[in-house]
Tab-separated table of N, CA and C in Angstrom:
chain	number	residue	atom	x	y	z
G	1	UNK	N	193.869	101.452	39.217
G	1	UNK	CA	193.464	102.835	39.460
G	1	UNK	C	194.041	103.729	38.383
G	2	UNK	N	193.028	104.367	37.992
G	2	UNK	CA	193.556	105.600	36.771
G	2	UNK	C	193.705	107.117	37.064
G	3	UNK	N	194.921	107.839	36.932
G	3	UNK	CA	194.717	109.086	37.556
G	3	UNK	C	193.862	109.389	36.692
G	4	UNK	N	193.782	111.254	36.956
G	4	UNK	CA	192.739	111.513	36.198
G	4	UNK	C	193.275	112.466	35.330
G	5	UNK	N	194.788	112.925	34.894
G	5	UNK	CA	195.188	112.922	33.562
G	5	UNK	C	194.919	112.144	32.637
G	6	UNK	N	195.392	110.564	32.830
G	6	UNK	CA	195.173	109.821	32.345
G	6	UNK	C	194.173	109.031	31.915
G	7	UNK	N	192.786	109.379	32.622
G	7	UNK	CA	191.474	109.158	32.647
G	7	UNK	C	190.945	109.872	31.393
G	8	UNK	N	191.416	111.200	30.961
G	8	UNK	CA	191.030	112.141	30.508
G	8	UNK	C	191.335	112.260	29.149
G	9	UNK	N	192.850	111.191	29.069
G	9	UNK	CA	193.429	111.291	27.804
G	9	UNK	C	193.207	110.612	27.210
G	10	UNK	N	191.841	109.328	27.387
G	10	UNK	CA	191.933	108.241	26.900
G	10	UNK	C	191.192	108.613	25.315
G	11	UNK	N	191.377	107.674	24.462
G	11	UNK	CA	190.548	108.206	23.439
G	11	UNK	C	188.902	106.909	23.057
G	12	UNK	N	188.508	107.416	22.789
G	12	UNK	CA	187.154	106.557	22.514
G	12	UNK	C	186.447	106.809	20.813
G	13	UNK	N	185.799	106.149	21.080
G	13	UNK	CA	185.632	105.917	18.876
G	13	UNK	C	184.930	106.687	18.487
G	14	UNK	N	185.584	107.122	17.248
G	14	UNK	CA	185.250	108.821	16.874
G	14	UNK	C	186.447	109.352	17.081
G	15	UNK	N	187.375	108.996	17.652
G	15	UNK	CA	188.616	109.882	18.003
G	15	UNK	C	188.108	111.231	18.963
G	16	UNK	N	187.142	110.977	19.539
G	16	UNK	CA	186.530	112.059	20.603
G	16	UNK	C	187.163	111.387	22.187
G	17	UNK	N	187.912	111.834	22.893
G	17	UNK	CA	188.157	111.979	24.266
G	17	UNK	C	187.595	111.844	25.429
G	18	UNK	N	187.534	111.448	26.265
G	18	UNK	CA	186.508	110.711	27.516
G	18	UNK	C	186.139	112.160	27.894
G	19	UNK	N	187.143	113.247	28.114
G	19	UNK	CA	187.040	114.794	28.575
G	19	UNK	C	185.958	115.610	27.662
G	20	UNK	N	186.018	115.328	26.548
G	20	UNK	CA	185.276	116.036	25.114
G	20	UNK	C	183.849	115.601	25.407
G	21	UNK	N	183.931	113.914	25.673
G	21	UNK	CA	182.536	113.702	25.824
G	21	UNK	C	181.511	114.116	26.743
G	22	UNK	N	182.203	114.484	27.882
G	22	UNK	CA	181.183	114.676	29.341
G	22	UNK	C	181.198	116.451	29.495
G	23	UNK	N	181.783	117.158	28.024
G	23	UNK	CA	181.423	118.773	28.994
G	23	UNK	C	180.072	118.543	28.603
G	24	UNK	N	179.705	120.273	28.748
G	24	UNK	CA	178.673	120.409	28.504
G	24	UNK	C	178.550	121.809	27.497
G	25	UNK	N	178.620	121.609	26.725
G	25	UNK	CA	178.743	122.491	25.545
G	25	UNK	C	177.647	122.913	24.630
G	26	UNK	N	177.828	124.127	24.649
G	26	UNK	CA	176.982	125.497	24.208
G	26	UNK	C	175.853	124.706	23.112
G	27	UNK	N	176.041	123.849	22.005
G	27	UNK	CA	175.032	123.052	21.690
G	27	UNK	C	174.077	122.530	22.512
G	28	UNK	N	174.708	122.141	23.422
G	28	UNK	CA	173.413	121.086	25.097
G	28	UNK	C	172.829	122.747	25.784
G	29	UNK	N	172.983	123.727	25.441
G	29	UNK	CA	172.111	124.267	26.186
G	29	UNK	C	170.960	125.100	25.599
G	30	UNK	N	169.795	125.155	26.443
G	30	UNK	CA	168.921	126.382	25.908
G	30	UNK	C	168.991	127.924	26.900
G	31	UNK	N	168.979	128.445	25.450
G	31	UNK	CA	169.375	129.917	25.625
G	31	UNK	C	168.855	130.710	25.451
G	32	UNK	N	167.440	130.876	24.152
G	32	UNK	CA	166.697	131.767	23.949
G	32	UNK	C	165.560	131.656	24.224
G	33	UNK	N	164.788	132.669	25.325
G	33	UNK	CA	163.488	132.518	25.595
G	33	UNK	C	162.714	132.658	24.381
G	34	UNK	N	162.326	132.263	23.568
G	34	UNK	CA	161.887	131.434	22.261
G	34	UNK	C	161.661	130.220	22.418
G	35	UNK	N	162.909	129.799	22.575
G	35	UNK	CA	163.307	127.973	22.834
G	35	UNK	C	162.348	127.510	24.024
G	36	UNK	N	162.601	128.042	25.277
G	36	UNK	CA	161.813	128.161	26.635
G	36	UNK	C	159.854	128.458	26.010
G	37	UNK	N	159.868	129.252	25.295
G	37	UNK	CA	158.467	129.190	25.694
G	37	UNK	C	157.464	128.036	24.679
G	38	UNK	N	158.457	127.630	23.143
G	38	UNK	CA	158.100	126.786	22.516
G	38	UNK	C	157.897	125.299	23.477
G	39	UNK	N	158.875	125.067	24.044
G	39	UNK	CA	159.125	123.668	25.133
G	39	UNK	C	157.880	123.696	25.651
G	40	UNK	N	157.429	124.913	26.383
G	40	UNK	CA	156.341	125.440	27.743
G	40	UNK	C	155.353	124.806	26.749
G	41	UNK	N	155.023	125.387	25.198
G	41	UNK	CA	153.695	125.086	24.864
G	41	UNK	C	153.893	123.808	24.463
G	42	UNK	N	154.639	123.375	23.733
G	42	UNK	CA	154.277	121.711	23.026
G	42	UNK	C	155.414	120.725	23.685
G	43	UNK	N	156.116	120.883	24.767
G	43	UNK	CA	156.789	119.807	25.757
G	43	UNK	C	155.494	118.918	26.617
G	44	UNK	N	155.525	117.947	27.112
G	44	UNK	CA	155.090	117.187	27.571
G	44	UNK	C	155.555	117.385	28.958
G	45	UNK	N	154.534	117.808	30.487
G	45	UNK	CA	155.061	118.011	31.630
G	45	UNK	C	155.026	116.779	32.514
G	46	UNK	N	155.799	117.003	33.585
G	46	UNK	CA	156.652	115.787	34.493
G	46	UNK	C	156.720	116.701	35.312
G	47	UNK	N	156.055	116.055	36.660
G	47	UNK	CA	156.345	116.666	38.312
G	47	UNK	C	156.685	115.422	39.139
G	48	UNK	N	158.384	115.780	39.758
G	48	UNK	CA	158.429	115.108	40.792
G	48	UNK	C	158.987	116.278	41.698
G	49	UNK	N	158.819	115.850	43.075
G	49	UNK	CA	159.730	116.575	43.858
G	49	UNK	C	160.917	117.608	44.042
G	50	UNK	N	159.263	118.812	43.656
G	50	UNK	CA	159.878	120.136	43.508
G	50	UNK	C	160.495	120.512	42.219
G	51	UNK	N	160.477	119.567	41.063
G	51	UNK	CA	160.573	119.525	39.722
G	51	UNK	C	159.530	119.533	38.582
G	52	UNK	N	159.605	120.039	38.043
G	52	UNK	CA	158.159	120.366	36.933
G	52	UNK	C	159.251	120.139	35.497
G	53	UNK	N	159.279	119.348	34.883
G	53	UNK	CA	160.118	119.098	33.371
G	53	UNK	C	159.603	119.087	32.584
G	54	UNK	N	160.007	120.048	31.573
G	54	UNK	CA	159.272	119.793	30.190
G	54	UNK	C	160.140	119.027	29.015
G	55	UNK	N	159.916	118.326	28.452
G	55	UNK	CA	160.688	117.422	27.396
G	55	UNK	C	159.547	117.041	26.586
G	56	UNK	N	160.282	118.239	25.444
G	56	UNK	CA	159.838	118.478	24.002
G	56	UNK	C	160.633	118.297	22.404
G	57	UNK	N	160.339	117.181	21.559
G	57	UNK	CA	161.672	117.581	20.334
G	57	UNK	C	161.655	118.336	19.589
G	58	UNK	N	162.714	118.065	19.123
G	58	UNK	CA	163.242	118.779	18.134
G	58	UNK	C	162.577	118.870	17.100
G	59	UNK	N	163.047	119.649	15.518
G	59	UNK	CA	163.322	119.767	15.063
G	59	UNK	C	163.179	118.599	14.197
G	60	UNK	N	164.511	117.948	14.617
G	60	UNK	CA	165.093	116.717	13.650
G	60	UNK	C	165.729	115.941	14.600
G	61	UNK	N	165.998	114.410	14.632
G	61	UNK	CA	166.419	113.830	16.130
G	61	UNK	C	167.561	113.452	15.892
G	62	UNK	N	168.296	114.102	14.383
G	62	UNK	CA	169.835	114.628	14.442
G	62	UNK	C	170.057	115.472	15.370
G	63	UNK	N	169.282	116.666	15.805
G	63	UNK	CA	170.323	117.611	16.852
G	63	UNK	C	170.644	117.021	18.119
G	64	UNK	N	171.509	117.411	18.779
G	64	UNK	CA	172.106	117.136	19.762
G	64	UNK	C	170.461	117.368	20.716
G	65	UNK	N	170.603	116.397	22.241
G	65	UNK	CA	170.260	117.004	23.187
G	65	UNK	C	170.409	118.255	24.091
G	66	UNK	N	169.357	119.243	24.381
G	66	UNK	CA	169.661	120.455	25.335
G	66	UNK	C	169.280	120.312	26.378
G	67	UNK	N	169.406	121.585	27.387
G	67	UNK	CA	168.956	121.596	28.582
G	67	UNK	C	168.776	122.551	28.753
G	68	UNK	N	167.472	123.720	29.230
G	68	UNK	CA	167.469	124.661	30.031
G	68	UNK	C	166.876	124.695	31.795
G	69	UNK	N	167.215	125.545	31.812
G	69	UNK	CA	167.193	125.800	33.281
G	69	UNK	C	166.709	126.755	34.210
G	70	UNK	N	165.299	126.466	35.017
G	70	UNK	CA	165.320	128.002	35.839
G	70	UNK	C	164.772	127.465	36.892
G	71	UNK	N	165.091	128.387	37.334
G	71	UNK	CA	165.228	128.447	38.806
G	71	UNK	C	164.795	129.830	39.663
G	72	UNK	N	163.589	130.175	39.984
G	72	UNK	CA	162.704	131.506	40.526
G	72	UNK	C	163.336	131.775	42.059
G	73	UNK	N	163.365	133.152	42.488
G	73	UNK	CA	164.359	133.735	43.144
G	73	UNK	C	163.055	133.101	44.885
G	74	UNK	N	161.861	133.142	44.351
G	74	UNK	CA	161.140	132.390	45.435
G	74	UNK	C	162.091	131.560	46.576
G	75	UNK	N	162.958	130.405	45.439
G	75	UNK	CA	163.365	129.013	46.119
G	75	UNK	C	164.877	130.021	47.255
G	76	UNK	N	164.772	130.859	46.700
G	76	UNK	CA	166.318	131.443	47.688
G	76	UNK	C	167.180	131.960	47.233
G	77	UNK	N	167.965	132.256	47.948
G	77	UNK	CA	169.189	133.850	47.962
G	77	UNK	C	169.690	133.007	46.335
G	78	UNK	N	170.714	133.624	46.019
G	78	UNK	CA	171.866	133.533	45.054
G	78	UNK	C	172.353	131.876	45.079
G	79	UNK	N	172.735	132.150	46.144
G	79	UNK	CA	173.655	131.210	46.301
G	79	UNK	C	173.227	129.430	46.251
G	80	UNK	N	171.713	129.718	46.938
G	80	UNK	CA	171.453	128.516	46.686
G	80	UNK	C	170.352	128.349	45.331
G	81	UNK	N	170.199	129.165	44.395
G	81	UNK	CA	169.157	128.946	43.584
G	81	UNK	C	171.003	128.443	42.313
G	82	UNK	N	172.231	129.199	42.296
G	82	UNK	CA	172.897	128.561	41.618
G	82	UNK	C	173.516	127.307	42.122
G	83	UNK	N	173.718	127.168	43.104
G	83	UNK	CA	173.719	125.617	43.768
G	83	UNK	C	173.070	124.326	43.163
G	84	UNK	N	171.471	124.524	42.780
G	84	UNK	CA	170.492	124.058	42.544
G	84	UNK	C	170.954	123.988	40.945
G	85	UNK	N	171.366	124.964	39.937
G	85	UNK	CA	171.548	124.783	38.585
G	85	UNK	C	172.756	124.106	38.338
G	86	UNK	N	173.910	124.280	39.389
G	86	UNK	CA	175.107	123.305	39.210
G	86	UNK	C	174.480	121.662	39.003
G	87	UNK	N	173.923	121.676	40.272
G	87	UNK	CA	173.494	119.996	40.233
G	87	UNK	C	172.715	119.652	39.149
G	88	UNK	N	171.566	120.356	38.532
G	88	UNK	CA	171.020	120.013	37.231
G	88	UNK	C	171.550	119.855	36.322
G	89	UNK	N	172.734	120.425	36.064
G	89	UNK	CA	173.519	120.686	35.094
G	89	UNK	C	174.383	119.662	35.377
G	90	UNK	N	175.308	119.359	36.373
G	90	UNK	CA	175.579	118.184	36.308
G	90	UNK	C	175.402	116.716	36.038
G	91	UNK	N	174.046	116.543	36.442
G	91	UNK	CA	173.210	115.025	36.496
G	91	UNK	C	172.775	115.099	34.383
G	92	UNK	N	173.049	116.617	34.003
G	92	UNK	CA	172.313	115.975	32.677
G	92	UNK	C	173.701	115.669	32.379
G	93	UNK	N	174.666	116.628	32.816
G	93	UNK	CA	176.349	116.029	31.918
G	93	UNK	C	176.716	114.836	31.876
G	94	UNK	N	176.357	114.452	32.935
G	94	UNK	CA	176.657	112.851	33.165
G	94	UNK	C	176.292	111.847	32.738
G	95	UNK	N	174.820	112.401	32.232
G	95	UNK	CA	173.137	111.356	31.934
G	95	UNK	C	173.486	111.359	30.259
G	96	UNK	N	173.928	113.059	29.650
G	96	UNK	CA	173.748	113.134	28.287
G	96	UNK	C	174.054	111.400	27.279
G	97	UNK	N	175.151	110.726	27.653
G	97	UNK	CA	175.255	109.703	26.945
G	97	UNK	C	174.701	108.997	26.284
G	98	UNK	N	173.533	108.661	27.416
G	98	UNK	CA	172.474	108.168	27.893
G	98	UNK	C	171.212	108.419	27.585
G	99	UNK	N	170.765	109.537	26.962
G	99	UNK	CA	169.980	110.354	26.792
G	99	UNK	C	169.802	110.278	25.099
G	100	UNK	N	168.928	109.948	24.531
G	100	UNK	CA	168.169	109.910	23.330
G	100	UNK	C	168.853	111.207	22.248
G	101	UNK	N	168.903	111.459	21.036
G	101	UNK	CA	169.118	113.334	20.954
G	101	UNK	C	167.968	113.125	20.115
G	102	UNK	N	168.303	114.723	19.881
G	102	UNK	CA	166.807	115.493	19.418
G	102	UNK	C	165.825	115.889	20.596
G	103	UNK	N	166.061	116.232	21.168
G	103	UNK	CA	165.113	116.592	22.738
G	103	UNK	C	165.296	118.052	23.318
G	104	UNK	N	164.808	118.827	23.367
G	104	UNK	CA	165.002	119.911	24.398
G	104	UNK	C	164.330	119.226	25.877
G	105	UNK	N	165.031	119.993	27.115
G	105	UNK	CA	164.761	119.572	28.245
G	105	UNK	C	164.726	120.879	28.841
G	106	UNK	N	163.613	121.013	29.624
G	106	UNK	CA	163.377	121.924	30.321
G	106	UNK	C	163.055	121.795	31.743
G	107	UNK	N	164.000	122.249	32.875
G	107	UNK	CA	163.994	121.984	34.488
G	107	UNK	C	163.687	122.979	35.313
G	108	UNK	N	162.708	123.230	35.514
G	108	UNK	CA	161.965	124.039	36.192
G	108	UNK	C	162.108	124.018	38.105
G	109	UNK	N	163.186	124.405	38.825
G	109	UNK	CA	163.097	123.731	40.111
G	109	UNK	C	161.966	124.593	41.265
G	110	UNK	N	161.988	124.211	41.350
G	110	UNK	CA	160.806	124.970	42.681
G	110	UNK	C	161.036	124.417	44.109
G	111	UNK	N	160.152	125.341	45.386
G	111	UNK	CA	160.764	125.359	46.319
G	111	UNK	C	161.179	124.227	47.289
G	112	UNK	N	160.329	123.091	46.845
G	112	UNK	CA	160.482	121.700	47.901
G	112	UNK	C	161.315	121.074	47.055
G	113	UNK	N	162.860	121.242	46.186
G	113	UNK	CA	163.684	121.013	45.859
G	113	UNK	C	164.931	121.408	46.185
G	114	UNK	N	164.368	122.147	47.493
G	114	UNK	CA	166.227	123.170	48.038
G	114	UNK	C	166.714	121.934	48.570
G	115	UNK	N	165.874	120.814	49.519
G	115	UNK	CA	166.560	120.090	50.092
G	115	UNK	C	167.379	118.944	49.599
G	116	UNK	N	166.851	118.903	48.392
G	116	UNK	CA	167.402	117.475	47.577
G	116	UNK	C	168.590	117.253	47.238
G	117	UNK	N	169.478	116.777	47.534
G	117	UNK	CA	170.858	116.191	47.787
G	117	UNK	C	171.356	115.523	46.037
G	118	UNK	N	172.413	115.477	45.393
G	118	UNK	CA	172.631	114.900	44.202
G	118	UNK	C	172.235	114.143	44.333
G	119	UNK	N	172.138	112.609	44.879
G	119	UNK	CA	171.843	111.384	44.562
G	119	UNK	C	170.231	111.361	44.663
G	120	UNK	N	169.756	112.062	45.132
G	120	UNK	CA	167.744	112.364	44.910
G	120	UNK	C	167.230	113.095	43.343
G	121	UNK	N	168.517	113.994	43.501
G	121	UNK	CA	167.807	114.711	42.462
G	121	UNK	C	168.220	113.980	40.862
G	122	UNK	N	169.382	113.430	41.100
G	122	UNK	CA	169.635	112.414	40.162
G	122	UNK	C	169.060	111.261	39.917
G	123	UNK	N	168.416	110.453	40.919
G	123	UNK	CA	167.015	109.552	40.431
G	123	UNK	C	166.282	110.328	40.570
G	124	UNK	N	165.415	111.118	40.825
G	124	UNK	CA	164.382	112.322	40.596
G	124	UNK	C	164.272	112.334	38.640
G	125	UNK	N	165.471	112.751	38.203
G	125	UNK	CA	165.555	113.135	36.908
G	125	UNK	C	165.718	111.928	36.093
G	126	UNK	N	166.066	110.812	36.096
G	126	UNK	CA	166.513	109.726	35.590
G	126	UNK	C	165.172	109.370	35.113
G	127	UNK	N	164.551	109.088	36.360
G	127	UNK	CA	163.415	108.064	36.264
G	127	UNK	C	162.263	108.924	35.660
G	128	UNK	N	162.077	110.699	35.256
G	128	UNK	CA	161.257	111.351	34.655
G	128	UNK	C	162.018	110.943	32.724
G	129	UNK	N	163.232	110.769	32.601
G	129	UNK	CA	163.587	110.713	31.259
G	129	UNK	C	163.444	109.165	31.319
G	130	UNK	N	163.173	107.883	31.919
G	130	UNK	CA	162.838	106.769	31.734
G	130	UNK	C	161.188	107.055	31.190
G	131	UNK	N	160.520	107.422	31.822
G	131	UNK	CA	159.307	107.479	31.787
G	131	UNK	C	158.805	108.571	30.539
G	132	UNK	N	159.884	109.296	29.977
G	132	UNK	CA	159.340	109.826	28.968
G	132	UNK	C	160.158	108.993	27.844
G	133	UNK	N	160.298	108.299	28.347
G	133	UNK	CA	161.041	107.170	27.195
G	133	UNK	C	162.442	107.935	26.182
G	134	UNK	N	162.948	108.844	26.651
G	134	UNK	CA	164.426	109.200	26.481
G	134	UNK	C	165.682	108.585	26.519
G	135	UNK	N	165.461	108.046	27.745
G	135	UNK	CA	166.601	107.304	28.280
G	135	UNK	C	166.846	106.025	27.116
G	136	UNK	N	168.375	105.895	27.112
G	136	UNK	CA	168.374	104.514	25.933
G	136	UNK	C	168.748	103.361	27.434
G	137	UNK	N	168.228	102.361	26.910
G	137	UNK	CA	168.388	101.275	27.816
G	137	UNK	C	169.517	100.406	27.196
């Protein structure tokens, strides 16, 4: 068993940190509705359950992977429409490894997604970046 100081301090190749690797940092995200509406026109769409994704590249498939995020006040109060962006945001932090670069990702949640629990919405999303052939195997 590893605490999780020690989990954290480990180092991995690159001299990058197990902690360094899993944030989620200002590179992984999209920020300018620019970015958002380029994705909208030339991303490729994906609907599962209460999810509509757009995953569109880059640029160059040097840049890092992103993620944006929305979430319409439709699906509910405050509290649960940021609820809903924690967990997205989580499942990509976790996934990024995993995840191809050069990609913008765009997560669109809608309303038959309030109920979805992490472990749904995390194969929910997995199996849309398998199927857009992202995912490295």
């Amino acid at each position: 068993f590893c605490s999780l100081s020690l989990r954290f301090s480990l180092t991995l190749r690159g001299g990058e940190t197990e902690k360094q690797r899993y944030f989620f940092r200002k590179e992984n995200r999209v920020r300018k509705r620019a970015d958002f509406l380029y994705a909208y026109e030339h991303g490729v769409p994906y609907r599962r359950k209460g999810l509509h994704v757009f995953i569109c590249p880059r640029e160059s498939s040097e840049l890092p992977t992103r993620l944006g995020i929305t979430v319409p006040r439709r699906v509910g109060k405050a509290v649960v429409r940021n609820r809903l962006k924690r967990l997205v945001r989580e499942v990509f932090r976790l996934a990024l490894p995993f995840l191809q670069q050069g990609y913008t990702i765009i997560v669109n949640v809608g309303p038959a997604a309030r109920q979805l629990k992490f472990r749904d919405l995390q194969s929910c999303l997995h199996s849309i970046w398998r199927q857009a052939g992202i995912w490295k195997e």
